[in-house]
CSV table of C-alpha atoms and ligand atoms in Angstrom, one decimal:
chain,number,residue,atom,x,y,z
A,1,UNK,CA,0.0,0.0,0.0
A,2,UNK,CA,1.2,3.3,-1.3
A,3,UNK,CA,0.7,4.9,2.0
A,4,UNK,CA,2.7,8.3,1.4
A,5,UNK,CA,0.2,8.8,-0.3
A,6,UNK,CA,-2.5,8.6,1.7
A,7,UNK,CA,-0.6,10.5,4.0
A,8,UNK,CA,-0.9,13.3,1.0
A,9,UNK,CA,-4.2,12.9,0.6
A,10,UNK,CA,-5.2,12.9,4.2
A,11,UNK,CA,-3.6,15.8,4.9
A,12,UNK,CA,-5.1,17.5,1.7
A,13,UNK,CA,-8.4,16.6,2.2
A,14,UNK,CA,-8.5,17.4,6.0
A,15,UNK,CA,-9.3,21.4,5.6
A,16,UNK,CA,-12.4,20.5,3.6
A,17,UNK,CA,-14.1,18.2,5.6
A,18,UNK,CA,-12.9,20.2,8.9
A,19,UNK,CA,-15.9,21.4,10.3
A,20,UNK,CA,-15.8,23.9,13.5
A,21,UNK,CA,-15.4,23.7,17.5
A,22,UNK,CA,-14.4,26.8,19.2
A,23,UNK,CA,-14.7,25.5,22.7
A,24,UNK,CA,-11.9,22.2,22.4
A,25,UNK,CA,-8.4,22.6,20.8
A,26,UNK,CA,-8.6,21.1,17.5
A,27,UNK,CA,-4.8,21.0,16.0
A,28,UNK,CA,-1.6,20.3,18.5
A,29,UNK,CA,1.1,22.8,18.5
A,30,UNK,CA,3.3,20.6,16.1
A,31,UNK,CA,0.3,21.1,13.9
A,32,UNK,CA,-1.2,17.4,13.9
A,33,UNK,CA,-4.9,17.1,14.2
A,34,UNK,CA,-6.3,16.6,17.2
A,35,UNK,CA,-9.8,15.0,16.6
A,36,UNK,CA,-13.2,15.7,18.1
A,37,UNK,CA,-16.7,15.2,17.1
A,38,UNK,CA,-17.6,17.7,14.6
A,39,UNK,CA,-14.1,18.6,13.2
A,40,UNK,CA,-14.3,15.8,10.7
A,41,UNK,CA,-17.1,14.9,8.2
A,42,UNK,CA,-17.5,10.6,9.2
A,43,UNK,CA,-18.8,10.1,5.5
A,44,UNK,CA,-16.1,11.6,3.8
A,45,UNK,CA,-13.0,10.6,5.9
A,46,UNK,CA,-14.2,7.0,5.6
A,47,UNK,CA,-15.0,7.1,1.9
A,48,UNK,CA,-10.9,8.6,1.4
A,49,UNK,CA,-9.8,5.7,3.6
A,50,UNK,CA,-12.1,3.1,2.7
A,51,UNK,CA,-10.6,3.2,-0.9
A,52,UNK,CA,-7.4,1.9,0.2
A,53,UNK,CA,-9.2,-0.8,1.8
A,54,UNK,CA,-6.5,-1.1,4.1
A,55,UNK,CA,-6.4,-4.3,7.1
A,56,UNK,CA,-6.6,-3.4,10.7
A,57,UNK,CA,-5.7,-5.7,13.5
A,58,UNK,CA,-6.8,-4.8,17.0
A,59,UNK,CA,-4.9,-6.5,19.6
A,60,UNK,CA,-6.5,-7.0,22.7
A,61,UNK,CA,-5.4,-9.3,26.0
A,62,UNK,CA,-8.2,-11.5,28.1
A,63,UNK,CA,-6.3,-13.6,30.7
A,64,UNK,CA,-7.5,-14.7,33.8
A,65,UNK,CA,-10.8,-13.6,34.2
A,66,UNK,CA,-10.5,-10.6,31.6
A,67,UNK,CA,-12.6,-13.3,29.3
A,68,UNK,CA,-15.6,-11.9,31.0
A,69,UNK,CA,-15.1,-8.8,28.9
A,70,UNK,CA,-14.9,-10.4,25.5
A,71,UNK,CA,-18.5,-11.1,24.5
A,72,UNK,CA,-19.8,-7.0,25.3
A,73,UNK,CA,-15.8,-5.6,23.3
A,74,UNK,CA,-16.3,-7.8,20.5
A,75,UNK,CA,-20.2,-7.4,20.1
A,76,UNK,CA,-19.8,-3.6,20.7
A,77,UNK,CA,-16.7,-3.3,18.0
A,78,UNK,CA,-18.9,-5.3,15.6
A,79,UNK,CA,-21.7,-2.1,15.7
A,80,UNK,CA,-19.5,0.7,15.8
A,81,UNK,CA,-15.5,-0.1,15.1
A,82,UNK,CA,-14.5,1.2,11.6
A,83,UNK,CA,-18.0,-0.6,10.0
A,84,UNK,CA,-17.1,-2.2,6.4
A,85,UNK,CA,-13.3,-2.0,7.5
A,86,UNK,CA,-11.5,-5.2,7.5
A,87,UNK,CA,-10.4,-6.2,10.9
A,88,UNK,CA,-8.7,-8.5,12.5
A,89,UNK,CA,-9.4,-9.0,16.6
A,90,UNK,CA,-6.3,-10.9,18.0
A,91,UNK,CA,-7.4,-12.0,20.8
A,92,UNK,CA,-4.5,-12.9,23.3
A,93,UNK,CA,-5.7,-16.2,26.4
A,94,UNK,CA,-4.8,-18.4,28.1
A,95,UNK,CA,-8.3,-19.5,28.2
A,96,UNK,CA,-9.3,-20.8,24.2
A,97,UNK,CA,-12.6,-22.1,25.5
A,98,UNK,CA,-13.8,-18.9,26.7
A,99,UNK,CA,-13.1,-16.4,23.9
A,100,UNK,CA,-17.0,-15.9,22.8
A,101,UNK,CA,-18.7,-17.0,19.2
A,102,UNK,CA,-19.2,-13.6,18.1
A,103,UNK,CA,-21.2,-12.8,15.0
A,104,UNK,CA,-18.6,-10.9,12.8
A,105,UNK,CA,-19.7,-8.7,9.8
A,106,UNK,CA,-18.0,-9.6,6.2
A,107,UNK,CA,-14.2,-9.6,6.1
A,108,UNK,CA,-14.1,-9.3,9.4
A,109,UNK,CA,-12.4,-12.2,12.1
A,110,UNK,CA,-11.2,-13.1,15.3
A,111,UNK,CA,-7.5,-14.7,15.7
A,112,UNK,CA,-7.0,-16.6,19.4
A,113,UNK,CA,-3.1,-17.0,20.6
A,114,UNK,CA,-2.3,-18.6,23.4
A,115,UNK,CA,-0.4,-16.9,25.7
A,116,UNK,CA,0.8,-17.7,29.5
A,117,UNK,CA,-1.5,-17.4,32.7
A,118,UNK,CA,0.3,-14.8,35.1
A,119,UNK,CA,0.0,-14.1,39.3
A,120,UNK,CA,0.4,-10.3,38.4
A,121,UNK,CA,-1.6,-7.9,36.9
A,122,UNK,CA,1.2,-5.9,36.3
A,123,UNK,CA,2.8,-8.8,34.3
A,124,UNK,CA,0.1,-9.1,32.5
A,125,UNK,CA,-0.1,-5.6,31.0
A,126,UNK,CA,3.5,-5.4,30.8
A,127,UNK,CA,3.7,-8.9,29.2
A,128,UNK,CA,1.6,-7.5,26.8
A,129,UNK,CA,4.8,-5.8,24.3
A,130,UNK,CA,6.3,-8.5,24.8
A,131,UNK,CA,3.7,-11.1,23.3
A,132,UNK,CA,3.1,-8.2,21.0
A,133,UNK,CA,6.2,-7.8,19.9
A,134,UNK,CA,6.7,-11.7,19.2
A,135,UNK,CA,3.4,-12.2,17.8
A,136,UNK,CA,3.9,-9.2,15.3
A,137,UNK,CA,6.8,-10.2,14.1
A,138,UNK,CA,5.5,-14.0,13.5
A,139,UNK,CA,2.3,-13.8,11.9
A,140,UNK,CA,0.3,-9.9,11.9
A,141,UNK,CA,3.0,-8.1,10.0
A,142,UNK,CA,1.8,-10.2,6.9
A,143,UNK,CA,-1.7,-9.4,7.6
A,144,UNK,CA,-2.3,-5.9,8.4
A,145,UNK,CA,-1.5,-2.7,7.9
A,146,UNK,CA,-2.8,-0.5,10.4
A,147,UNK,CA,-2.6,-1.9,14.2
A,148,UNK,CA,-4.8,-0.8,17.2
A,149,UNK,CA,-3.5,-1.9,20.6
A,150,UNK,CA,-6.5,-1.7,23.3
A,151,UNK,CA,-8.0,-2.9,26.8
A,152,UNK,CA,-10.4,-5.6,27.1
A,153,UNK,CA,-12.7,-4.2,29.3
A,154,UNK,CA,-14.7,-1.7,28.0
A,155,UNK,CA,-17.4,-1.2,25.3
A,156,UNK,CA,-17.9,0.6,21.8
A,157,UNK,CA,-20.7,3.1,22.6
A,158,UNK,CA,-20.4,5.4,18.9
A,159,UNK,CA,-18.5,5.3,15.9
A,160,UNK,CA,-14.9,4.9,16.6
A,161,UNK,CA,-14.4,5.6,12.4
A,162,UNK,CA,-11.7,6.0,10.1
A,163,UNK,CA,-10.9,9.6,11.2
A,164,UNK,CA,-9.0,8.0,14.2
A,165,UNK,CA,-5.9,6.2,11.7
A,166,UNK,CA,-2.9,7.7,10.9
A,167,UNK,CA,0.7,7.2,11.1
A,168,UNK,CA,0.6,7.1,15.2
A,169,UNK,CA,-2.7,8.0,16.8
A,170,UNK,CA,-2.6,8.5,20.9
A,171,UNK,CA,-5.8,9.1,23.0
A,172,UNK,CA,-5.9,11.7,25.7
A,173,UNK,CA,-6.4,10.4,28.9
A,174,UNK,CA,-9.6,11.3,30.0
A,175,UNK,CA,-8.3,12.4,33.3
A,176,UNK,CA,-5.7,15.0,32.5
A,177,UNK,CA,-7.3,16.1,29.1
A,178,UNK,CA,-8.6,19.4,30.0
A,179,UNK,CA,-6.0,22.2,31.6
A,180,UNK,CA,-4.3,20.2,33.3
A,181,UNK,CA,-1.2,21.5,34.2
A,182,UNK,CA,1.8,19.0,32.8
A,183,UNK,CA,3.6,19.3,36.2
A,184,UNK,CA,0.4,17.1,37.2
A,185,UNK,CA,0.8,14.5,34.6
A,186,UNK,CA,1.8,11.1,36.3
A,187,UNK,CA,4.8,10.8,34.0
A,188,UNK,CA,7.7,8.5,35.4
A,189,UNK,CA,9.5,10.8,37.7
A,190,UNK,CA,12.2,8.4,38.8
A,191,UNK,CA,15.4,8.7,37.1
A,192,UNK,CA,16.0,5.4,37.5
A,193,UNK,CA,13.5,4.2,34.7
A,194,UNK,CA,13.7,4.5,31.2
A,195,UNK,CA,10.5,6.2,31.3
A,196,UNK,CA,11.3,9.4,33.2
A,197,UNK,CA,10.6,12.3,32.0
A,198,UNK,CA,11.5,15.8,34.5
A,199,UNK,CA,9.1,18.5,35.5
A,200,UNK,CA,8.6,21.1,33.1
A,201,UNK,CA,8.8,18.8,30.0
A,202,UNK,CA,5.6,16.9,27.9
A,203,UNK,CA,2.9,17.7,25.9
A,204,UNK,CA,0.1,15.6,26.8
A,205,UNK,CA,-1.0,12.4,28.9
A,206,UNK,CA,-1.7,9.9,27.0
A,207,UNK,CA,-3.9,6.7,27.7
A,208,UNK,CA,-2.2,2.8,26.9
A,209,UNK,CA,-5.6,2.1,27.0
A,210,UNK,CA,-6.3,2.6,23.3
A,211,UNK,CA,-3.0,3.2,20.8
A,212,UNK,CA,-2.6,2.7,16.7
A,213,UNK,CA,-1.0,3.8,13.7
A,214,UNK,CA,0.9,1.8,10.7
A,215,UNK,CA,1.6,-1.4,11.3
A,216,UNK,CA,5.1,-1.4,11.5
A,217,UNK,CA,5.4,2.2,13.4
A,218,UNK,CA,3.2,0.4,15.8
A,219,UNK,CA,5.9,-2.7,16.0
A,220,UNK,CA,8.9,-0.3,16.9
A,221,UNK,CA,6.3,1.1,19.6
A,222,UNK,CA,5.2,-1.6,21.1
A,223,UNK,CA,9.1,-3.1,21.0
A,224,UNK,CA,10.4,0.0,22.2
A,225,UNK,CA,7.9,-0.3,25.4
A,226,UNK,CA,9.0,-4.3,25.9
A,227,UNK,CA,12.6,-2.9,25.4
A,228,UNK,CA,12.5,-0.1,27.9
A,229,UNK,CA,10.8,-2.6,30.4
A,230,UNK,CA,13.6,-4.9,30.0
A,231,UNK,CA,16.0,-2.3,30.7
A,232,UNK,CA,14.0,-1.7,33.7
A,233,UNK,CA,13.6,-4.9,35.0
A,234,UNK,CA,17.2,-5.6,35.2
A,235,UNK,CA,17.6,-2.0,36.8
A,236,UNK,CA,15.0,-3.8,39.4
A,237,UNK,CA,12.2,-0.5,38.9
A,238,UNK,CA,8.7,-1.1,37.3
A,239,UNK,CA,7.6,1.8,35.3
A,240,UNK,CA,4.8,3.8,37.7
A,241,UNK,CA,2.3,3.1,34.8
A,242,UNK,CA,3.9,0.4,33.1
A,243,UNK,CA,4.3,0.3,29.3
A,244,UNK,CA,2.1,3.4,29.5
A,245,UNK,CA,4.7,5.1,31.1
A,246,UNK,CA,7.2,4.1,28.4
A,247,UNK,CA,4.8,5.0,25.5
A,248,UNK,CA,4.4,8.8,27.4
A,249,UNK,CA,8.3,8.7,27.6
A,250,UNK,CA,8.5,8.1,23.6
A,251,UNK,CA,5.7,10.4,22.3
A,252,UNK,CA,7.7,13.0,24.0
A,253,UNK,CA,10.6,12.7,21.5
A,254,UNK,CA,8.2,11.0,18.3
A,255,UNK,CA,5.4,13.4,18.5
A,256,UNK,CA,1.7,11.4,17.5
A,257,UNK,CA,0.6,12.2,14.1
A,258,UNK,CA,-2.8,12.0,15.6
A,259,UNK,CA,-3.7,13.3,18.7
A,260,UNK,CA,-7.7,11.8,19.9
A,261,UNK,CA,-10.1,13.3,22.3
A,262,UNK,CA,-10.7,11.3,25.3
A,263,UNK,CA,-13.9,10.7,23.3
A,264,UNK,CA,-12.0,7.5,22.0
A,265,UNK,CA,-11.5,6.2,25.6
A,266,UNK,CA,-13.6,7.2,28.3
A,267,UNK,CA,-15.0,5.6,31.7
A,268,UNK,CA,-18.5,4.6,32.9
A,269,UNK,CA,-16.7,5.9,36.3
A,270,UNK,CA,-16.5,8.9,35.4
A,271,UNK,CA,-19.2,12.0,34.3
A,272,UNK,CA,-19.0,12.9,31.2
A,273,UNK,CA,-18.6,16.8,31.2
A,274,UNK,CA,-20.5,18.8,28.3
A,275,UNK,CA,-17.3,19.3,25.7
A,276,UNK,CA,-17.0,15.3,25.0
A,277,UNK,CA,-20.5,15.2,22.8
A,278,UNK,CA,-20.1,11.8,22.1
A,279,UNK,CA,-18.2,8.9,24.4
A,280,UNK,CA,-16.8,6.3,21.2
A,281,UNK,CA,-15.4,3.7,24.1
A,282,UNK,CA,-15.9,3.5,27.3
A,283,UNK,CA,-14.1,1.7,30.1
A,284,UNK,CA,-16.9,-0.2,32.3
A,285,UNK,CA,-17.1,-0.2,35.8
A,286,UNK,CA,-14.6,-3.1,37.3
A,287,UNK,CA,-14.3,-5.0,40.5
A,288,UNK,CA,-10.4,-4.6,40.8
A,289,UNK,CA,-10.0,-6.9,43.5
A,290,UNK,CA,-12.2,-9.9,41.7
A,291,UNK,CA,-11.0,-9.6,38.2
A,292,UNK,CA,-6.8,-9.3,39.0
A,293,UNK,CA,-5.1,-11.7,40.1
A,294,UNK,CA,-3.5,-10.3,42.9
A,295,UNK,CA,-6.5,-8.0,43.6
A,296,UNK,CA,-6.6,-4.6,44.0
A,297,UNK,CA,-5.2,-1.4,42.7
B,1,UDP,N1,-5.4,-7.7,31.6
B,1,UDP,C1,-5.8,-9.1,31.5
B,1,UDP,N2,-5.8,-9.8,32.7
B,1,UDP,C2,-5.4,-9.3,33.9
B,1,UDP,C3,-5.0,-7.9,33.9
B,1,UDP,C4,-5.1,-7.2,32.8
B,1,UDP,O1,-6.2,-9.6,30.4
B,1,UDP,O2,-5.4,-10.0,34.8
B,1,UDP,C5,-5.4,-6.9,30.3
B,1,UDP,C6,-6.8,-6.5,29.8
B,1,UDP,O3,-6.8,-6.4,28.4
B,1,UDP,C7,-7.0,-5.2,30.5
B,1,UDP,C8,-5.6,-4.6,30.3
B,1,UDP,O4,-4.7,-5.7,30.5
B,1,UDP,O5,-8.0,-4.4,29.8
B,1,UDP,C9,-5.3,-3.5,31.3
B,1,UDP,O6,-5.5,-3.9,32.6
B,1,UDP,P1,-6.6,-3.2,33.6
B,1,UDP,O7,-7.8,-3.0,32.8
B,1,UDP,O8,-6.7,-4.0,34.8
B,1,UDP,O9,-5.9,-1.8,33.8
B,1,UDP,P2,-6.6,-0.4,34.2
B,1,UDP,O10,-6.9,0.2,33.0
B,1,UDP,O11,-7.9,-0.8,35.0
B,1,UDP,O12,-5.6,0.3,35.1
């Protein structure tokens, strides 16, 4: 796939099928959009995307009782995830029997790999780049070319549409979106990690809850994460917020190309205040201590 060129003709065909919003930031200050409801027209930015047909894999994790969440993701994705897209779910187990018979629409399918059972939740999320890594490398780099990377357990509640693809799209956390001051952002502050990043220095927080971009931008993402965490680990320190962390620490130095309202992730926990006019996913409400492993926060 050419996909300078769509590049080109994204970027060209943005202006036109901006619409406005006065009350919400809708470029970054390196000039990428930044992408609420009514700043894009849905019909056209799908019909420019949709004629590159491209493939998108979204790679989500169920372990341990994270299964629970399949069934209302994949039904939810099915009504509202980039419709008439071809997508792949890859679904990461260690529990075959329980990933859910979903009705999938046309080119459309789920992909189950087995991965380990773990006694951490923190290993689990961490593990995550690393099974990512491996599992991109072996088998999704020949079948996709744009890659989503997202949490099990939540729900699609709106279109989540082809405006959200680009080069590398981050979401902003829902919690520090609005003027927050970047002293506030929970960044890494240790200089011990890999991940820290001083006072005085970042842009945005951005969620690990819900990442994508090209395919193989995505793979040097998702292996710089597992890298940094490797480094880590034999420094004995665990990134504050895990690969999040790390993924904060690199869009300081590789700005997003797309920057996404925290209309692409937000919580059932939370109210949702008057400038997010539509809520695409949303994070349901969890019992921590049931669903983890080792419990609690
Ligand atoms: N996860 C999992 N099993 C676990 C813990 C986490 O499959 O025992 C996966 C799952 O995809 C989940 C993601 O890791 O959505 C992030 O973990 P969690 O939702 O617990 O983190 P939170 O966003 O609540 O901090």
């Amino acid at each position: 796939m050419a996909k300078t060129w769509i590049l080109e003709i994204v970027k060209y065909a943005q202006p036109s099928t901006m619409k406005g919003r006065t009350d919400v930031n809708s470029v970054t200050n390196w000039n990428a959009p930044l992408v609420w409801e009514g700043t894009f027209d849905p019909v056209v930015i799908d019909a420019i995307y949709k004629k590159m047909d491209p493939r998108v894999a979204v790679v989500v994790f169920a372990v341990g009782k994270y299964t629970r969440f399949l069934k209302g993701f994949l039904e939810s994705g099915e009504k509202f995830f980039l419709v008439d897209f071809r997508v792949t779910y890859y679904v990461f187990t260690d529990n075959e029997q329980d990933v859910p018979k979903i009705k999938l629409g046309e080119g459309r399918k789920i992909s189950v790999i087995t991965v380990p059972s773990a006694s951490r939740w923190q290993d689990v999320v961490l593990g995550r780049m690393k099974w990512a890594t491996i599992t991109i490398d072996k088998q999704i780099r020949n079948e996709a070319d744009y890659l989503y990377m997202m949490d099990i357990d939540s729900v699609f509640r709106n279109r989540f549409g082809a405006e959200s693809l680009s080069q590398l799209s981050a979401v902003l956390h829902r919690g520090y979106s609005q003027n927050t001051k970047r002293d506030l952002f929970p960044y890494e502050r240790r200089p011990q990690s890999t991940a820290f990043i001083p006072y005085g220095e970042g842009d945005y927080y951005y969620t690990a809850a819900v990442w994508g971009g090209y395919l193989e931008d995505m793979y040097k993402l998702v292996n710089y994460c597992y890298m940094q965490s490797l480094v880590d680990a034999d420094n004995k320190i665990e990134a504050v917020w895990q690969e999040e962390s790390h993924l904060n620490k690199y869009f300081l130095h590789n700005k997003p190309t797309k920057v996404l309202s925290p209309e692409y992730l937000w919580a059932d926990y939370d109210v949702v205040p008057g400038h997010v006019k539509v809520v695409r996913i949303s994070q349901i409400v969890k019992n921590y201590a049931e669903v983890r492993p080792n419990g609690g926060n």
